[in-house]
Amino acid sequence: MSRKASPVKETFMSKLRSGAIYLAWFQALIATLGSLFFSEVMQLTPCMLCWYQRIFMYPLVAVLTVGILLRDANIKYYVLPLSLTGLAISMYHNLLYYGILAESMAPCTTGVSCTVRQIEWFGFITIPLMALTAFVVITFSLLIYKRGSQSHG
């Protein structure tokens, strides 16, 4: 016997799925402003992997803004490649940072090491962890996003 979801639950889920794009945009904006704050205000030099993550994070703000303004039903198809690539780099960075992968596997041969501890709030919140969290939130938001009832993706 199959159960039909209540109209209230369907409305909530519909609103959640259609509003997920705004969460992705907000997360990309906060991550971009946060990384600029760390480097420009706090004068923390980004490592090589941080630069690569920035390459994939910063455009998300503009791309998501345009997609939202144009109400583009296909937005997730051109945002997800950026987000998933940034997520993969961020996962690799965290594996290096927390010592799961040997530091010898780090591409950071000049400048700041990819494993240097620049910030560690509450003993566990680090810059690599914040970047990973941002890419996870953006990716998950895009995966659940569905534009209204006319969505084709």
PDB file of C-alpha atoms in Angstrom:
ATOM      1  CA  MET A   1       0.000   0.000   0.000  1.00  0.00           C
ATOM      2  CA  SER A   2       1.600   3.269  -1.067  1.00  0.00           C
ATOM      3  CA  ARG A   3       1.246   6.392   0.995  1.00  0.00           C
ATOM      4  CA  LYS A   4       0.528   9.727  -0.568  1.00  0.00           C
ATOM      5  CA  ALA A   5       2.395  12.660   0.966  1.00  0.00           C
ATOM      6  CA  SER A   6       0.244  15.264   2.658  1.00  0.00           C
ATOM      7  CA  PRO A   7      -0.372  18.522   0.751  1.00  0.00           C
ATOM      8  CA  VAL A   8       1.489  20.433   3.477  1.00  0.00           C
ATOM      9  CA  LYS A   9       4.542  18.192   3.141  1.00  0.00           C
ATOM     10  CA  GLU A  10       4.418  18.439  -0.672  1.00  0.00           C
ATOM     11  CA  THR A  11       4.220  22.242  -0.472  1.00  0.00           C
ATOM     12  CA  PHE A  12       7.114  22.381   1.988  1.00  0.00           C
ATOM     13  CA  MET A  13       9.269  20.080  -0.136  1.00  0.00           C
ATOM     14  CA  SER A  14       8.386  22.010  -3.279  1.00  0.00           C
ATOM     15  CA  LYS A  15       9.380  25.300  -1.646  1.00  0.00           C
ATOM     16  CA  LEU A  16      12.553  23.748  -0.250  1.00  0.00           C
ATOM     17  CA  ARG A  17      13.564  22.394  -3.655  1.00  0.00           C
ATOM     18  CA  SER A  18      12.777  25.607  -5.521  1.00  0.00           C
ATOM     19  CA  GLY A  19      14.511  27.759  -2.867  1.00  0.00           C
ATOM     20  CA  ALA A  20      17.678  25.642  -2.818  1.00  0.00           C
ATOM     21  CA  ILE A  21      19.163  27.779  -5.582  1.00  0.00           C
ATOM     22  CA  TYR A  22      19.139  30.793  -3.241  1.00  0.00           C
ATOM     23  CA  LEU A  23      20.971  28.807  -0.578  1.00  0.00           C
ATOM     24  CA  ALA A  24      23.616  27.861  -3.170  1.00  0.00           C
ATOM     25  CA  TRP A  25      23.993  31.519  -4.200  1.00  0.00           C
ATOM     26  CA  PHE A  26      24.202  32.717  -0.583  1.00  0.00           C
ATOM     27  CA  GLN A  27      26.782  30.056   0.296  1.00  0.00           C
ATOM     28  CA  ALA A  28      28.928  30.953  -2.734  1.00  0.00           C
ATOM     29  CA  LEU A  29      28.737  34.637  -1.789  1.00  0.00           C
ATOM     30  CA  ILE A  30      29.708  34.006   1.848  1.00  0.00           C
ATOM     31  CA  ALA A  31      32.558  31.682   0.826  1.00  0.00           C
ATOM     32  CA  THR A  32      33.883  34.229  -1.673  1.00  0.00           C
ATOM     33  CA  LEU A  33      33.691  37.126   0.786  1.00  0.00           C
ATOM     34  CA  GLY A  34      35.191  34.961   3.520  1.00  0.00           C
ATOM     35  CA  SER A  35      38.188  33.946   1.439  1.00  0.00           C
ATOM     36  CA  LEU A  36      38.759  37.562   0.411  1.00  0.00           C
ATOM     37  CA  PHE A  37      38.550  38.589   4.074  1.00  0.00           C
ATOM     38  CA  PHE A  38      41.144  35.984   5.063  1.00  0.00           C
ATOM     39  CA  SER A  39      43.599  37.043   2.377  1.00  0.00           C
ATOM     40  CA  GLU A  40      43.020  40.796   2.100  1.00  0.00           C
ATOM     41  CA  VAL A  41      42.106  41.786   5.658  1.00  0.00           C
ATOM     42  CA  MET A  42      43.776  39.104   7.786  1.00  0.00           C
ATOM     43  CA  GLN A  43      46.732  38.926   5.354  1.00  0.00           C
ATOM     44  CA  LEU A  44      46.710  35.098   5.213  1.00  0.00           C
ATOM     45  CA  THR A  45      48.421  33.889   2.047  1.00  0.00           C
ATOM     46  CA  PRO A  46      46.409  31.184   0.247  1.00  0.00           C
ATOM     47  CA  CYS A  47      48.123  27.910  -0.628  1.00  0.00           C
ATOM     48  CA  MET A  48      48.033  26.501  -4.156  1.00  0.00           C
ATOM     49  CA  LEU A  49      44.985  24.311  -3.482  1.00  0.00           C
ATOM     50  CA  CYS A  50      43.169  27.310  -1.986  1.00  0.00           C
ATOM     51  CA  TRP A  51      43.818  29.208  -5.225  1.00  0.00           C
ATOM     52  CA  TYR A  52      42.358  26.350  -7.275  1.00  0.00           C
ATOM     53  CA  GLN A  53      39.298  26.256  -5.038  1.00  0.00           C
ATOM     54  CA  ARG A  54      38.885  30.012  -5.506  1.00  0.00           C
ATOM     55  CA  ILE A  55      38.977  29.492  -9.282  1.00  0.00           C
ATOM     56  CA  PHE A  56      35.880  27.321  -8.949  1.00  0.00           C
ATOM     57  CA  MET A  57      34.112  29.225  -6.139  1.00  0.00           C
ATOM     58  CA  TYR A  58      34.313  32.860  -7.243  1.00  0.00           C
ATOM     59  CA  PRO A  59      32.523  32.457 -10.605  1.00  0.00           C
ATOM     60  CA  LEU A  60      29.660  30.654  -8.865  1.00  0.00           C
ATOM     61  CA  VAL A  61      28.421  33.939  -7.408  1.00  0.00           C
ATOM     62  CA  ALA A  62      28.104  35.554 -10.853  1.00  0.00           C
ATOM     63  CA  VAL A  63      26.837  32.442 -12.654  1.00  0.00           C
ATOM     64  CA  LEU A  64      24.210  31.740  -9.992  1.00  0.00           C
ATOM     65  CA  THR A  65      23.153  35.408  -9.966  1.00  0.00           C
ATOM     66  CA  VAL A  66      22.605  35.429 -13.732  1.00  0.00           C
ATOM     67  CA  GLY A  67      20.846  32.063 -13.663  1.00  0.00           C
ATOM     68  CA  ILE A  68      18.518  33.207 -10.879  1.00  0.00           C
ATOM     69  CA  LEU A  69      17.735  36.523 -12.580  1.00  0.00           C
ATOM     70  CA  LEU A  70      17.014  34.783 -15.892  1.00  0.00           C
ATOM     71  CA  ARG A  71      15.039  32.046 -14.113  1.00  0.00           C
ATOM     72  CA  ASP A  72      17.062  29.523 -16.078  1.00  0.00           C
ATOM     73  CA  ALA A  73      15.718  26.006 -15.534  1.00  0.00           C
ATOM     74  CA  ASN A  74      19.067  24.572 -16.666  1.00  0.00           C
ATOM     75  CA  ILE A  75      21.166  26.459 -14.118  1.00  0.00           C
ATOM     76  CA  LYS A  76      22.310  23.346 -12.309  1.00  0.00           C
ATOM     77  CA  TYR A  77      23.814  21.918 -15.475  1.00  0.00           C
ATOM     78  CA  TYR A  78      26.375  24.690 -15.761  1.00  0.00           C
ATOM     79  CA  VAL A  79      26.886  25.303 -12.038  1.00  0.00           C
ATOM     80  CA  LEU A  80      27.394  21.681 -10.958  1.00  0.00           C
ATOM     81  CA  PRO A  81      30.593  21.157 -13.007  1.00  0.00           C
ATOM     82  CA  LEU A  82      32.214  24.109 -11.201  1.00  0.00           C
ATOM     83  CA  SER A  83      30.899  23.030  -7.821  1.00  0.00           C
ATOM     84  CA  LEU A  84      31.806  19.353  -8.202  1.00  0.00           C
ATOM     85  CA  THR A  85      35.319  20.177  -9.401  1.00  0.00           C
ATOM     86  CA  GLY A  86      35.800  22.563  -6.467  1.00  0.00           C
ATOM     87  CA  LEU A  87      34.410  19.885  -4.154  1.00  0.00           C
ATOM     88  CA  ALA A  88      36.915  17.307  -5.453  1.00  0.00           C
ATOM     89  CA  ILE A  89      39.835  19.717  -4.937  1.00  0.00           C
ATOM     90  CA  SER A  90      38.535  20.592  -1.482  1.00  0.00           C
ATOM     91  CA  MET A  91      38.219  16.932  -0.500  1.00  0.00           C
ATOM     92  CA  TYR A  92      41.805  16.332  -1.625  1.00  0.00           C
ATOM     93  CA  HIS A  93      42.944  19.415   0.314  1.00  0.00           C
ATOM     94  CA  ASN A  94      41.245  18.200   3.508  1.00  0.00           C
ATOM     95  CA  LEU A  95      42.772  14.722   3.158  1.00  0.00           C
ATOM     96  CA  LEU A  96      46.203  16.368   2.965  1.00  0.00           C
ATOM     97  CA  TYR A  97      45.455  18.871   5.718  1.00  0.00           C
ATOM     98  CA  TYR A  98      44.315  16.282   8.241  1.00  0.00           C
ATOM     99  CA  GLY A  99      47.202  13.925   7.459  1.00  0.00           C
ATOM    100  CA  ILE A 100      45.169  11.185   5.782  1.00  0.00           C
ATOM    101  CA  LEU A 101      47.340  11.638   2.695  1.00  0.00           C
ATOM    102  CA  ALA A 102      51.072  12.174   3.073  1.00  0.00           C
ATOM    103  CA  GLU A 103      52.265  15.778   2.785  1.00  0.00           C
ATOM    104  CA  SER A 104      54.599  14.581   0.027  1.00  0.00           C
ATOM    105  CA  MET A 105      51.441  14.256  -2.147  1.00  0.00           C
ATOM    106  CA  ALA A 106      50.730  17.987  -1.807  1.00  0.00           C
ATOM    107  CA  PRO A 107      51.183  20.105  -4.935  1.00  0.00           C
ATOM    108  CA  CYS A 108      52.274  23.036  -2.761  1.00  0.00           C
ATOM    109  CA  THR A 109      55.986  23.101  -3.522  1.00  0.00           C
ATOM    110  CA  THR A 110      56.451  26.864  -3.302  1.00  0.00           C
ATOM    111  CA  GLY A 111      54.813  29.443  -1.097  1.00  0.00           C
ATOM    112  CA  VAL A 112      52.473  28.447   1.711  1.00  0.00           C
ATOM    113  CA  SER A 113      52.136  24.740   2.454  1.00  0.00           C
ATOM    114  CA  CYS A 114      48.723  23.194   1.856  1.00  0.00           C
ATOM    115  CA  THR A 115      48.871  21.760   5.366  1.00  0.00           C
ATOM    116  CA  VAL A 116      49.817  24.889   7.322  1.00  0.00           C
ATOM    117  CA  ARG A 117      47.443  25.675  10.216  1.00  0.00           C
ATOM    118  CA  GLN A 118      46.475  29.319   9.673  1.00  0.00           C
ATOM    119  CA  ILE A 119      43.099  29.223  11.446  1.00  0.00           C
ATOM    120  CA  GLU A 120      41.662  26.622  13.779  1.00  0.00           C
ATOM    121  CA  TRP A 121      38.527  27.851  15.512  1.00  0.00           C
ATOM    122  CA  PHE A 122      37.108  25.674  18.317  1.00  0.00           C
ATOM    123  CA  GLY A 123      39.915  23.216  17.619  1.00  0.00           C
ATOM    124  CA  PHE A 124      38.466  21.928  14.353  1.00  0.00           C
ATOM    125  CA  ILE A 125      37.082  24.681  12.068  1.00  0.00           C
ATOM    126  CA  THR A 126      39.801  25.324   9.497  1.00  0.00           C
ATOM    127  CA  ILE A 127      39.958  27.124   6.164  1.00  0.00           C
ATOM    128  CA  PRO A 128      40.023  23.817   4.221  1.00  0.00           C
ATOM    129  CA  LEU A 129      37.032  22.548   6.239  1.00  0.00           C
ATOM    130  CA  MET A 130      35.092  25.758   5.570  1.00  0.00           C
ATOM    131  CA  ALA A 131      35.783  25.444   1.836  1.00  0.00           C
ATOM    132  CA  LEU A 132      34.697  21.798   1.852  1.00  0.00           C
ATOM    133  CA  THR A 133      31.491  22.688   3.701  1.00  0.00           C
ATOM    134  CA  ALA A 134      30.726  25.466   1.215  1.00  0.00           C
ATOM    135  CA  PHE A 135      31.174  23.193  -1.801  1.00  0.00           C
ATOM    136  CA  VAL A 136      29.046  20.472  -0.155  1.00  0.00           C
ATOM    137  CA  VAL A 137      26.221  22.944   0.581  1.00  0.00           C
ATOM    138  CA  ILE A 138      26.328  24.366  -2.951  1.00  0.00           C
ATOM    139  CA  THR A 139      26.484  20.939  -4.598  1.00  0.00           C
ATOM    140  CA  PHE A 140      23.696  19.487  -2.452  1.00  0.00           C
ATOM    141  CA  SER A 141      21.535  22.576  -3.051  1.00  0.00           C
ATOM    142  CA  LEU A 142      21.976  22.234  -6.794  1.00  0.00           C
ATOM    143  CA  LEU A 143      21.248  18.512  -6.708  1.00  0.00           C
ATOM    144  CA  ILE A 144      17.920  18.997  -4.915  1.00  0.00           C
ATOM    145  CA  TYR A 145      16.987  22.160  -6.846  1.00  0.00           C
ATOM    146  CA  LYS A 146      13.908  21.910  -8.971  1.00  0.00           C
ATOM    147  CA  ARG A 147      12.468  24.983 -10.636  1.00  0.00           C
ATOM    148  CA  GLY A 148       8.750  25.155  -9.838  1.00  0.00           C
ATOM    149  CA  SER A 149       6.437  22.615 -11.413  1.00  0.00           C
ATOM    150  CA  GLN A 150       7.748  23.194 -14.953  1.00  0.00           C
ATOM    151  CA  SER A 151      11.228  21.884 -14.168  1.00  0.00           C
ATOM    152  CA  HIS A 152      12.831  19.643 -16.748  1.00  0.00           C
ATOM    153  CA  GLY A 153      15.858  18.753 -14.626  1.00  0.00           C
TER     154      GLY A 153
END
